[in-house]
Short mmCIF file of C-alpha atoms and ligand atoms in Angstrom, two decimals:
data_model
loop_
_atom_site.label_atom_id
_atom_site.label_comp_id
_atom_site.label_asym_id
_atom_site.label_seq_id
_atom_site.Cartn_x
_atom_site.Cartn_y
_atom_site.Cartn_z
CA UNK A 90 -109.78 8.83 44.64
CA UNK A 91 -112.14 11.77 44.31
CA UNK A 92 -115.12 9.51 44.80
CA UNK A 93 -116.80 10.70 41.64
CA UNK A 94 -117.50 8.78 38.45
CA UNK A 95 -115.05 9.42 35.60
CA UNK A 96 -117.98 10.84 33.64
CA UNK A 97 -118.16 13.85 35.98
CA UNK A 98 -114.51 14.56 35.58
CA UNK A 99 -114.72 14.30 31.82
CA UNK A 100 -117.64 16.72 31.79
CA UNK A 101 -115.61 19.31 33.65
CA UNK A 102 -112.69 18.83 31.30
CA UNK A 103 -114.84 19.00 28.18
CA UNK A 104 -116.40 22.21 29.39
CA UNK A 105 -112.86 23.62 29.55
CA UNK A 106 -112.21 22.50 26.01
CA UNK A 107 -109.90 19.70 27.05
CA UNK A 108 -110.47 16.57 25.00
CA UNK A 109 -109.41 13.64 27.10
CA UNK A 110 -110.41 10.03 27.42
CA UNK A 111 -110.69 7.83 30.44
CA UNK A 112 -107.22 6.46 29.71
CA UNK A 113 -105.42 9.76 29.94
CA UNK A 114 -103.43 10.90 32.92
CA UNK A 115 -104.09 14.25 34.50
CA UNK A 116 -101.34 16.49 35.64
CA UNK A 117 -101.43 17.92 39.13
CA UNK A 118 -102.67 21.30 38.11
CA UNK A 119 -105.63 19.91 36.16
CA UNK A 120 -106.50 17.54 38.98
CA UNK A 121 -106.57 20.50 41.37
CA UNK A 122 -108.79 22.49 39.00
CA UNK A 123 -111.29 19.66 38.69
CA UNK A 124 -111.35 19.17 42.42
CA UNK A 125 -112.12 22.82 42.90
CA UNK A 126 -114.80 22.72 40.27
CA UNK A 127 -116.42 19.75 41.98
CA UNK A 128 -115.97 21.14 45.45
CA UNK A 129 -113.67 18.40 46.60
CA UNK A 130 -110.69 18.90 48.83
CA UNK A 131 -107.70 17.30 47.18
CA UNK A 132 -104.32 16.65 48.62
CA UNK A 133 -101.59 15.57 46.26
CA UNK A 134 -98.98 13.23 47.58
CA UNK A 135 -95.86 12.64 45.69
CA UNK A 136 -93.77 9.54 45.61
CA UNK A 137 -90.21 10.63 46.07
CA UNK A 138 -88.34 9.67 42.97
CA UNK A 139 -85.06 8.10 43.80
CA UNK A 140 -83.42 9.14 40.53
CA UNK A 141 -84.40 12.74 41.20
CA UNK A 142 -82.99 12.56 44.67
CA UNK A 143 -79.74 11.21 43.29
CA UNK A 144 -79.64 13.87 40.60
CA UNK A 145 -80.03 16.44 43.36
CA UNK A 146 -77.26 14.83 45.30
CA UNK A 147 -75.03 14.96 42.24
CA UNK A 148 -75.77 18.57 41.40
CA UNK A 149 -75.20 19.45 45.05
CA UNK A 150 -71.83 17.86 44.73
CA UNK A 151 -71.14 19.84 41.60
CA UNK A 152 -72.10 23.01 43.38
CA UNK A 153 -70.01 22.55 46.44
CA UNK A 154 -66.40 23.46 46.23
CA UNK A 155 -65.39 19.85 46.20
CA UNK A 156 -62.03 19.29 44.61
CA UNK A 157 -62.36 18.63 40.90
CA UNK A 158 -59.88 17.31 38.40
CA UNK A 159 -59.65 17.59 34.65
CA UNK A 160 -60.97 14.35 33.28
CA UNK A 161 -60.21 12.73 29.91
CA UNK A 162 -62.74 13.38 27.13
CA UNK A 163 -65.20 10.62 26.29
CA UNK A 164 -65.34 10.24 22.54
CA UNK A 165 -67.78 8.41 20.29
CA UNK A 166 -66.99 7.60 16.67
CA UNK A 167 -69.97 7.78 14.31
CA UNK A 168 -70.45 7.73 10.55
CA UNK A 169 -72.08 6.16 7.53
CA UNK A 170 -71.58 2.43 7.07
CA UNK A 171 -68.32 1.49 5.34
CA UNK A 172 -66.80 4.92 5.79
CA UNK A 173 -64.15 3.39 8.05
CA UNK A 174 -65.28 3.67 11.69
CA UNK A 175 -64.06 0.20 12.62
CA UNK A 176 -60.76 0.65 10.81
CA UNK A 177 -60.20 4.02 12.49
CA UNK A 178 -61.08 2.76 15.94
CA UNK A 179 -58.82 -0.29 15.51
CA UNK A 180 -56.03 1.92 14.26
CA UNK A 181 -56.26 4.22 17.28
CA UNK A 182 -56.46 1.28 19.62
CA UNK A 183 -53.68 -0.80 18.14
CA UNK A 184 -51.26 2.11 17.99
CA UNK A 185 -51.70 2.25 21.74
CA UNK A 186 -51.44 -1.41 22.64
CA UNK A 187 -47.89 -2.27 23.56
CA UNK A 188 -46.57 -5.30 21.73
CA UNK A 189 -47.47 -8.50 23.53
CA UNK A 190 -50.16 -6.93 25.71
CA UNK A 191 -52.82 -9.39 26.75
CA UNK A 192 -55.51 -10.16 24.24
CA UNK A 193 -54.30 -7.79 21.56
CA UNK A 194 -57.12 -5.88 19.98
CA UNK A 195 -59.13 -8.70 18.48
CA UNK A 196 -61.44 -8.83 21.46
CA UNK A 197 -64.47 -6.57 21.33
CA UNK A 198 -64.75 -4.06 24.15
CA UNK A 199 -67.32 -1.39 24.83
CA UNK A 200 -64.86 1.36 25.65
CA UNK A 201 -61.15 1.85 25.88
CA UNK A 202 -58.63 4.44 26.81
CA UNK A 203 -55.58 5.58 24.88
CA UNK A 204 -52.78 7.99 25.64
CA UNK A 205 -51.44 10.69 23.41
CA UNK A 206 -48.58 12.95 24.49
CA UNK A 207 -49.18 11.83 28.05
CA UNK A 208 -52.87 12.71 28.00
CA UNK A 209 -55.69 10.23 28.12
CA UNK A 210 -58.65 9.88 25.77
CA UNK A 211 -61.56 7.52 26.31
CA UNK A 212 -63.31 6.03 23.30
CA UNK A 213 -66.76 4.49 23.47
CA UNK A 214 -67.38 1.87 20.83
CA UNK A 215 -71.06 2.43 20.10
CA UNK A 216 -72.56 0.06 17.56
CA UNK A 217 -73.88 2.87 15.36
CA UNK A 218 -75.69 6.11 15.82
CA UNK A 219 -79.04 4.47 16.58
CA UNK A 220 -77.41 3.00 19.69
CA UNK A 221 -76.00 6.41 20.48
CA UNK A 222 -79.53 7.81 20.24
CA UNK A 223 -80.87 4.99 22.38
CA UNK A 224 -78.42 5.78 25.15
CA UNK A 225 -79.47 9.40 25.02
CA UNK A 226 -83.13 8.45 25.03
CA UNK A 227 -82.36 6.62 28.28
CA UNK A 228 -80.83 9.75 29.67
CA UNK A 229 -77.30 8.43 29.43
CA UNK A 230 -75.37 11.14 27.72
CA UNK A 231 -71.77 10.13 28.27
CA UNK A 232 -70.19 11.51 25.11
CA UNK A 233 -68.17 14.73 25.22
CA UNK A 234 -66.99 14.81 21.60
CA UNK A 235 -68.15 13.04 18.44
CA UNK A 236 -65.76 12.00 15.72
CA UNK A 237 -67.75 12.01 12.50
CA UNK A 238 -66.11 9.75 9.95
CA UNK A 239 -66.77 10.76 6.35
CA UNK A 240 -65.15 8.79 3.53
CA UNK A 241 -63.58 11.25 1.12
CA UNK A 242 -64.52 9.13 -1.89
CA UNK A 243 -68.17 8.92 -0.91
CA UNK A 244 -69.04 12.14 0.89
CA UNK A 245 -71.93 12.98 3.14
CA UNK A 246 -74.45 10.13 3.00
CA UNK A 247 -77.88 9.64 4.63
CA UNK A 248 -76.46 8.09 7.81
CA UNK A 249 -73.87 10.86 8.00
CA UNK A 250 -76.76 13.31 8.14
CA UNK A 251 -78.44 11.23 10.85
CA UNK A 252 -75.23 11.30 12.87
CA UNK A 253 -75.00 15.08 12.50
CA UNK A 254 -78.58 15.42 13.75
CA UNK A 255 -77.85 13.21 16.77
CA UNK A 256 -74.70 15.18 17.57
CA UNK A 257 -76.54 18.49 17.32
CA UNK A 258 -79.46 17.29 19.42
CA UNK A 259 -76.96 16.13 22.03
CA UNK A 260 -75.17 19.46 21.88
CA UNK A 261 -71.84 17.69 21.55
CA UNK A 262 -68.97 19.17 19.52
CA UNK A 263 -68.03 17.37 16.30
CA UNK A 264 -64.60 16.72 14.90
CA UNK A 265 -64.72 15.41 11.33
CA UNK A 266 -62.31 12.67 10.27
CA UNK A 267 -62.20 12.88 6.50
CA UNK A 268 -61.15 9.31 5.89
CA UNK A 269 -59.72 7.34 2.96
CA UNK A 270 -57.61 10.32 1.94
CA UNK A 271 -55.11 7.82 0.53
CA UNK A 272 -57.44 7.12 -2.40
CA UNK A 273 -56.62 8.84 -5.70
CA UNK A 274 -58.82 11.52 -7.21
CA UNK A 275 -60.76 12.58 -4.17
CA UNK A 276 -62.40 15.98 -4.06
CA UNK A 277 -61.90 17.56 -0.66
CA UNK A 278 -63.81 20.71 -1.55
CA UNK A 279 -66.88 18.64 -2.37
CA UNK A 280 -66.83 17.05 1.09
CA UNK A 281 -66.42 20.44 2.77
CA UNK A 282 -69.32 21.81 0.73
CA UNK A 283 -71.57 18.89 1.63
CA UNK A 284 -70.70 19.24 5.31
CA UNK A 285 -71.52 22.94 5.20
CA UNK A 286 -74.83 22.21 3.56
CA UNK A 287 -75.72 20.14 6.59
CA UNK A 288 -74.75 22.74 9.12
CA UNK A 289 -71.24 21.45 9.83
CA UNK A 290 -69.07 24.43 8.93
CA UNK A 291 -65.35 23.59 8.58
CA UNK A 292 -62.97 25.84 10.50
CA UNK A 293 -60.92 26.40 7.33
CA UNK A 294 -64.04 28.09 5.97
CA UNK A 295 -64.56 30.18 9.07
CA UNK A 296 -66.71 27.69 10.92
CA UNK A 297 -66.15 25.92 14.22
CA UNK A 298 -65.63 22.32 13.13
CA UNK A 299 -62.16 20.90 12.55
CA UNK A 300 -61.92 18.61 9.53
CA UNK A 301 -58.92 16.32 9.84
CA UNK A 302 -57.66 14.41 6.81
CA UNK A 303 -56.87 10.84 7.72
CA UNK A 304 -56.31 7.43 6.28
CA UNK A 305 -57.38 4.89 8.82
CA UNK A 306 -55.99 2.19 6.57
CA UNK A 307 -52.49 3.64 6.34
CA UNK A 308 -52.49 5.36 9.71
CA UNK A 309 -51.87 8.88 8.43
CA UNK A 310 -53.39 11.87 10.18
CA UNK A 311 -54.22 9.92 13.33
CA UNK A 312 -51.85 11.93 15.54
CA UNK A 313 -53.36 15.12 14.24
CA UNK A 314 -56.87 13.78 14.97
CA UNK A 315 -55.93 12.87 18.55
CA UNK A 316 -54.32 16.26 19.08
CA UNK A 317 -57.43 18.01 17.81
CA UNK A 318 -59.57 15.92 20.15
CA UNK A 319 -57.40 16.87 23.12
CA UNK A 320 -57.62 20.51 22.14
CA UNK A 321 -61.38 20.32 21.82
CA UNK A 322 -61.52 18.71 25.25
CA UNK A 323 -59.35 21.43 26.71
CA UNK A 324 -61.72 24.09 25.38
CA UNK A 325 -64.65 22.25 26.92
CA UNK A 326 -62.85 22.25 30.29
CA UNK A 327 -64.12 18.84 31.37
CA UNK A 328 -63.92 18.53 35.12
CA UNK A 329 -65.30 16.21 37.69
CA UNK A 330 -65.02 15.62 41.43
CA UNK A 331 -62.75 12.73 42.33
CA UNK A 332 -63.41 12.11 45.98
CA UNK A 333 -67.17 11.83 45.63
CA UNK A 334 -69.16 8.59 45.60
CA UNK A 335 -69.00 7.41 42.01
CA UNK A 336 -71.65 7.48 39.39
CA UNK A 337 -71.38 6.01 35.94
CA UNK A 338 -73.20 4.45 33.05
CA UNK A 339 -73.42 0.85 31.91
CA UNK A 340 -72.48 0.58 28.25
CA UNK A 341 -72.93 -3.12 27.80
CA UNK A 342 -73.43 -6.15 30.01
CA UNK A 343 -73.53 -9.92 29.75
CA UNK A 344 -73.53 -13.04 31.87
CA UNK A 345 -70.19 -14.79 32.15
CA UNK A 346 -70.30 -18.55 32.71
CA UNK A 347 -67.90 -18.47 35.61
CA UNK A 348 -68.11 -14.94 36.98
CA UNK A 349 -71.80 -14.15 36.74
CA UNK A 350 -73.08 -10.78 35.49
CA UNK A 351 -70.36 -8.57 34.01
CA UNK A 352 -70.96 -4.95 33.13
CA UNK A 353 -68.86 -2.65 30.96
CA UNK A 354 -69.24 0.80 32.33
CA UNK A 355 -67.72 4.20 32.33
CA UNK A 356 -67.19 6.29 35.45
CA UNK A 357 -68.61 9.75 35.05
CA UNK A 358 -67.58 11.31 38.29
CA UNK A 359 -66.10 10.32 41.57
CA UNK A 360 -64.00 7.23 42.13
CA UNK A 361 -65.41 3.74 41.86
CA UNK A 362 -63.76 1.20 44.14
CA UNK A 363 -63.75 -2.52 44.67
CA UNK A 364 -66.07 -3.18 47.61
CA UNK A 365 -68.41 -0.30 46.73
CA UNK A 366 -72.11 -1.03 46.87
CA UNK A 367 -73.44 -0.30 43.38
CA UNK A 368 -76.94 0.09 42.03
CA UNK A 369 -77.29 -0.18 38.27
CA UNK A 370 -80.73 -0.37 36.68
CA UNK A 371 -82.40 -3.49 38.05
CA UNK A 372 -79.10 -4.80 39.44
CA UNK A 373 -77.20 -4.18 42.62
CA UNK A 374 -74.28 -5.66 44.49
CA UNK A 375 -70.87 -5.11 45.99
CA UNK A 376 -68.19 -4.70 43.36
CA UNK A 377 -66.11 -7.82 43.62
CA UNK A 378 -63.52 -7.06 40.97
CA UNK A 379 -62.77 -4.42 38.37
CA UNK A 380 -60.71 -4.60 35.20
CA UNK A 381 -59.42 -2.07 32.72
CA UNK A 382 -60.02 -2.28 28.98
CA UNK A 383 -56.69 -4.07 28.75
CA UNK A 384 -57.81 -6.76 31.18
CA UNK A 385 -55.69 -5.49 34.09
CA UNK A 386 -57.29 -5.90 37.50
CA UNK A 387 -57.66 -2.60 39.36
CA UNK A 388 -58.88 -1.48 42.79
CA UNK A 389 -60.28 1.91 41.87
CA UNK A 390 -61.28 3.91 38.80
CA UNK A 391 -61.58 7.69 38.46
CA UNK A 392 -63.66 9.88 36.14
CA UNK A 393 -63.89 8.90 32.43
CA UNK A 394 -62.33 5.50 33.07
CA UNK A 395 -63.84 2.53 31.25
CA UNK A 396 -64.16 -0.44 33.59
CA UNK A 397 -65.39 -4.00 33.54
CA UNK A 398 -67.24 -4.77 36.74
CA UNK A 399 -68.03 -8.06 38.43
CA UNK A 400 -70.29 -8.38 41.47
CA UNK A 401 -73.74 -7.24 40.37
CA UNK A 402 -76.53 -9.73 41.00
CA UNK A 403 -78.19 -9.20 37.60
CA UNK A 404 -77.27 -8.16 34.08
CA UNK A 405 -78.06 -4.43 33.74
CA UNK A 406 -79.01 -2.82 30.41
CA UNK A 407 -77.06 -0.51 28.14
CA UNK A 408 -77.64 3.03 29.33
CA UNK A 409 -78.50 2.12 32.91
CA UNK A 410 -77.04 4.54 35.43
CA UNK A 411 -74.70 3.21 38.04
CA UNK A 412 -74.75 4.79 41.46
CA UNK A 413 -72.73 4.04 44.55
CA UNK A 414 -75.02 3.59 47.54
CA UNK A 415 -74.49 3.24 51.26
CA UNK A 416 -77.56 1.32 52.33
CA UNK A 417 -77.82 -2.21 51.00
CA UNK A 418 -81.49 -2.58 51.91
CA UNK A 419 -82.31 0.54 49.96
CA UNK A 420 -80.26 -0.64 46.98
CA UNK A 421 -82.00 -4.02 47.02
CA UNK A 422 -85.42 -2.46 47.27
CA UNK A 423 -84.90 -0.06 44.38
CA UNK A 424 -83.37 -2.77 42.20
CA UNK A 425 -86.32 -5.03 42.91
CA UNK A 426 -88.87 -2.32 42.17
CA UNK A 427 -87.18 -1.70 38.87
CA UNK A 428 -87.16 -5.40 38.03
CA UNK A 429 -90.89 -5.53 38.63
CA UNK A 430 -91.64 -2.40 36.64
CA UNK A 431 -89.56 -3.69 33.76
CA UNK A 432 -87.25 -1.95 31.41
CA UNK A 433 -89.69 0.32 29.65
CA UNK A 434 -90.36 2.21 32.84
CA UNK A 435 -86.78 3.38 32.89
CA UNK A 436 -87.47 5.21 29.66
CA UNK A 437 -90.45 7.17 30.79
CA UNK A 438 -90.31 10.39 32.71
CA UNK A 439 -88.35 12.31 30.15
CA UNK A 440 -89.47 15.82 29.47
CA UNK A 441 -90.86 17.05 26.22
CA UNK A 442 -94.19 16.58 24.51
CA UNK A 443 -95.29 13.19 23.32
CA UNK A 444 -97.72 14.32 20.69
CA UNK A 445 -98.71 17.42 18.82
CA UNK A 446 -101.72 17.84 21.10
CA UNK A 447 -99.54 17.50 24.20
CA UNK A 448 -97.22 20.11 22.90
CA UNK A 449 -99.90 22.70 22.46
CA UNK A 450 -101.72 21.74 25.60
CA UNK A 451 -98.51 22.20 27.56
CA UNK A 452 -97.87 25.75 26.44
CA UNK A 453 -97.79 28.30 29.15
CA UNK A 454 -97.33 31.52 27.25
CA UNK A 455 -93.57 31.24 27.01
CA UNK A 456 -91.92 30.85 23.64
CA UNK A 457 -91.50 27.19 22.93
CA UNK A 458 -89.62 25.19 20.37
CA UNK A 459 -91.62 22.56 18.58
CA UNK A 460 -89.03 19.97 17.60
CA UNK A 461 -89.83 18.02 14.45
CA UNK A 462 -88.22 15.22 12.50
CA UNK A 463 -89.27 15.04 8.88
CA UNK A 464 -89.00 11.98 6.70
CA UNK A 465 -90.22 12.08 3.12
CA UNK A 466 -90.15 10.16 -0.13
CA UNK A 467 -88.03 12.62 -2.14
CA UNK A 468 -85.63 15.52 -1.53
CA UNK A 469 -88.17 17.68 -3.37
CA UNK A 470 -90.94 16.99 -0.87
CA UNK A 471 -88.54 17.56 2.03
CA UNK A 472 -87.63 20.98 0.70
CA UNK A 473 -91.25 21.82 0.01
CA UNK A 474 -92.27 20.92 3.57
CA UNK A 475 -89.36 22.82 5.02
CA UNK A 476 -90.30 25.82 2.89
CA UNK A 477 -93.87 25.75 4.15
CA UNK A 478 -92.80 25.36 7.77
CA UNK A 479 -90.35 28.23 7.49
CA UNK A 480 -93.23 30.49 6.54
CA UNK A 481 -94.95 29.53 9.72
CA UNK A 482 -94.75 32.40 12.13
CA UNK A 483 -96.06 32.54 15.62
CA UNK A 484 -95.30 34.70 18.59
CA UNK A 485 -95.00 31.78 20.99
CA UNK A 486 -93.97 28.80 18.93
CA UNK A 487 -90.80 28.23 16.99
CA UNK A 488 -90.57 25.23 14.74
CA UNK A 489 -87.26 23.50 15.07
CA UNK A 490 -86.39 20.85 12.51
CA UNK A 491 -84.02 18.45 14.24
CA UNK A 492 -83.57 16.16 11.31
CA UNK A 493 -84.76 15.75 7.74
CA UNK A 494 -84.18 12.76 5.54
CA UNK A 495 -85.38 10.82 2.57
CA UNK A 496 -86.69 7.35 3.37
CA UNK A 497 -88.86 5.52 5.87
CA UNK A 498 -88.91 6.28 9.58
CA UNK A 499 -86.12 4.24 11.18
CA UNK A 500 -84.93 3.46 14.69
CA UNK A 501 -82.45 6.30 14.68
CA UNK A 502 -85.31 8.75 14.03
CA UNK A 503 -87.36 7.34 16.88
CA UNK A 504 -84.50 7.49 19.37
CA UNK A 505 -83.72 11.02 18.29
CA UNK A 506 -87.38 11.96 18.75
CA UNK A 507 -87.56 10.21 22.11
CA UNK A 508 -84.52 11.98 23.49
CA UNK A 509 -85.56 15.40 22.22
CA UNK A 510 -89.31 15.16 22.74
CA UNK A 511 -89.82 15.58 19.00
CA UNK A 512 -92.69 14.57 16.76
CA UNK A 513 -92.03 12.67 13.55
CA UNK A 514 -93.68 13.77 10.33
CA UNK A 515 -93.81 10.91 7.80
CA UNK A 516 -94.63 12.23 4.35
CA UNK A 517 -95.47 9.56 1.78
CA UNK A 518 -93.31 7.13 3.72
CA UNK A 519 -94.01 4.42 6.25
CA UNK A 520 -92.13 3.47 9.38
CA UNK A 521 -89.92 0.40 9.39
CA UNK A 522 -91.49 -2.37 11.51
CA UNK A 523 -88.94 -2.09 14.28
CA UNK A 524 -89.21 1.68 14.32
CA UNK A 525 -92.98 1.43 14.57
CA UNK A 526 -92.75 -0.92 17.55
CA UNK A 527 -90.16 1.27 19.17
CA UNK A 528 -92.27 4.38 18.69
CA UNK A 529 -95.10 2.63 20.53
CA UNK A 530 -92.77 1.66 23.34
CA UNK A 531 -91.21 5.11 23.64
CA UNK A 532 -94.48 6.99 23.16
CA UNK A 533 -93.15 8.83 20.13
CA UNK A 534 -95.81 10.16 17.80
CA UNK A 535 -95.42 9.46 14.09
CA UNK A 536 -97.84 11.55 12.06
CA UNK A 537 -98.43 10.39 8.50
CA UNK A 538 -99.26 12.76 5.68
CA UNK A 539 -99.85 12.64 1.96
CA UNK A 540 -100.54 16.33 1.36
CA UNK A 541 -98.15 19.10 2.39
CA UNK A 542 -100.96 21.46 3.17
CA UNK A 543 -102.19 19.08 5.86
CA UNK A 544 -98.86 19.18 7.68
CA UNK A 545 -98.95 22.92 8.16
CA UNK A 546 -102.67 23.12 8.68
CA UNK A 547 -102.51 20.52 11.45
CA UNK A 548 -99.86 22.47 13.28
CA UNK A 549 -101.77 25.70 12.77
CA UNK A 550 -105.08 24.22 13.85
CA UNK A 551 -103.74 22.57 16.94
CA UNK A 552 -102.25 25.91 17.82
CA UNK A 553 -105.15 28.16 16.99
CA UNK A 554 -107.66 25.94 18.69
CA UNK A 555 -105.86 26.67 21.90
CA UNK A 556 -104.65 30.20 21.53
CA UNK A 557 -104.37 31.95 24.81
CA UNK A 558 -107.18 34.46 25.28
CA UNK A 559 -106.20 38.02 24.51
CA UNK A 560 -105.81 40.14 27.57
P1 GDP B 866 -67.38 0.98 9.01
O1 GDP B 866 -68.57 0.29 8.43
O2 GDP B 866 -67.59 2.47 9.05
O3 GDP B 866 -66.93 0.45 10.34
O4 GDP B 866 -66.19 0.79 7.95
P2 GDP B 866 -64.95 -0.20 8.01
O5 GDP B 866 -63.93 0.26 8.97
O6 GDP B 866 -65.43 -1.58 8.10
O7 GDP B 866 -64.35 0.07 6.57
C1 GDP B 866 -65.07 -0.20 5.37
C2 GDP B 866 -64.11 -0.46 4.24
O8 GDP B 866 -63.33 0.69 3.96
C3 GDP B 866 -63.10 -1.57 4.56
O9 GDP B 866 -62.93 -2.34 3.40
C4 GDP B 866 -61.84 -0.82 4.91
O10 GDP B 866 -60.68 -1.55 4.60
C5 GDP B 866 -61.94 0.39 4.02
N1 GDP B 866 -61.23 1.53 4.59
C6 GDP B 866 -61.33 2.01 5.85
N2 GDP B 866 -60.49 3.07 6.04
C7 GDP B 866 -59.86 3.26 4.86
C8 GDP B 866 -58.88 4.21 4.41
O11 GDP B 866 -58.41 5.10 5.11
N3 GDP B 866 -58.49 4.09 3.10
C9 GDP B 866 -58.98 3.14 2.28
N4 GDP B 866 -58.53 3.11 1.02
N5 GDP B 866 -59.89 2.23 2.67
C10 GDP B 866 -60.32 2.28 3.94
#
């Protein structure tokens, strides 16, 4: 657009110490600088981003003194495999399904609501913490509270640690369900110690995390767990406007033989009504019918309500935002644009650096956190790397280790990195095939190392090469 060969632009950039290739994108500021350098008048036009406009609309709504109501908490149950998530979730659900209610609880649903002492709680049935991370990477952060299931006979395991890291990155309060307390010979103190070691400090030890003893199998402690969740929700003061146009998130969707695309969603704010014009990812349409988690047909759904929706023209993806629109032409146009761009586009545009170089290039003098995820072959190497990184001191950069673990880089790591703009350090380990592919798709950088010194020296070099000139 400048009418100059790329070579000229690269020369200007090189002379400023910026190493770029012809495939890189320039930010506005750099483009302006080059234009000035080359004596070209440059005008930057910006395509209005619809999502941004909607986000503005929503925050405007939050800011106005629109009537808000207390909404039920949205809870996600996470934990290491076999620690009893499914059993716990089924137990909570079945205790709330009146005898003879349609379908019983055998049918899988993406989210459901229960009542305890007259108050509602919404549970999202996420298939694991990687899926939780994926939703977050897509900008769909629906969860208010995480129930971390830890089997008392097994303790804190690698996936438990991954769940803790996801919860912390999401900034969501944790309530621990210490499960399988019916088993003989369990050592509660050991579990509490292990939790503390991973930054989850039990309230009975002066921390801020409630640890509730339960047996999902026998149904003991469940009432106490639900009460604690309601209390946690009360402290968080979860409110939302009711009379606003609704927005929500699609949790899961499929094509039904007879009814066409069906989406399981959750209303985040406002009230969703039958007849509303909805836009959800690459899909749009008038809502033809809505059902509760118990299969009851409803006409409207308020904040935190899980709903099954019929009427969209396409099957949206998990994590797609649902917005109520007024203009059908606009809805159609946006949905079509998204279909053309494809799914991956929906994932881009998140903040945060994509690589170590980006991080340092993007500094602007302010103190910045450099989020890292570290995977290594042994606990010893993890500790050694952490030790080295802790020694690292810089006036403007703070290293923040989001997650550390023994083993190869997995999908959970990549989603965590994608949602937090973190870089993954792989020390003497490789990435699982699917994680590798995902990292490519999500533009997450995995840096491989065999020598600890190289980890720290890379960070230092990248930094020192670009230190801001002393004034
Ligand atoms: P998930 O992989 O976390 O969903 O775990 P599941 O709910 O499938 O449970 C794994 C195993 O632990 C199953 O055999 C359950 O019956 C058993 N289990 C779950 N909760 C309890 C409990 O409270 N006590 C005992 N003794 N076993 C349990």
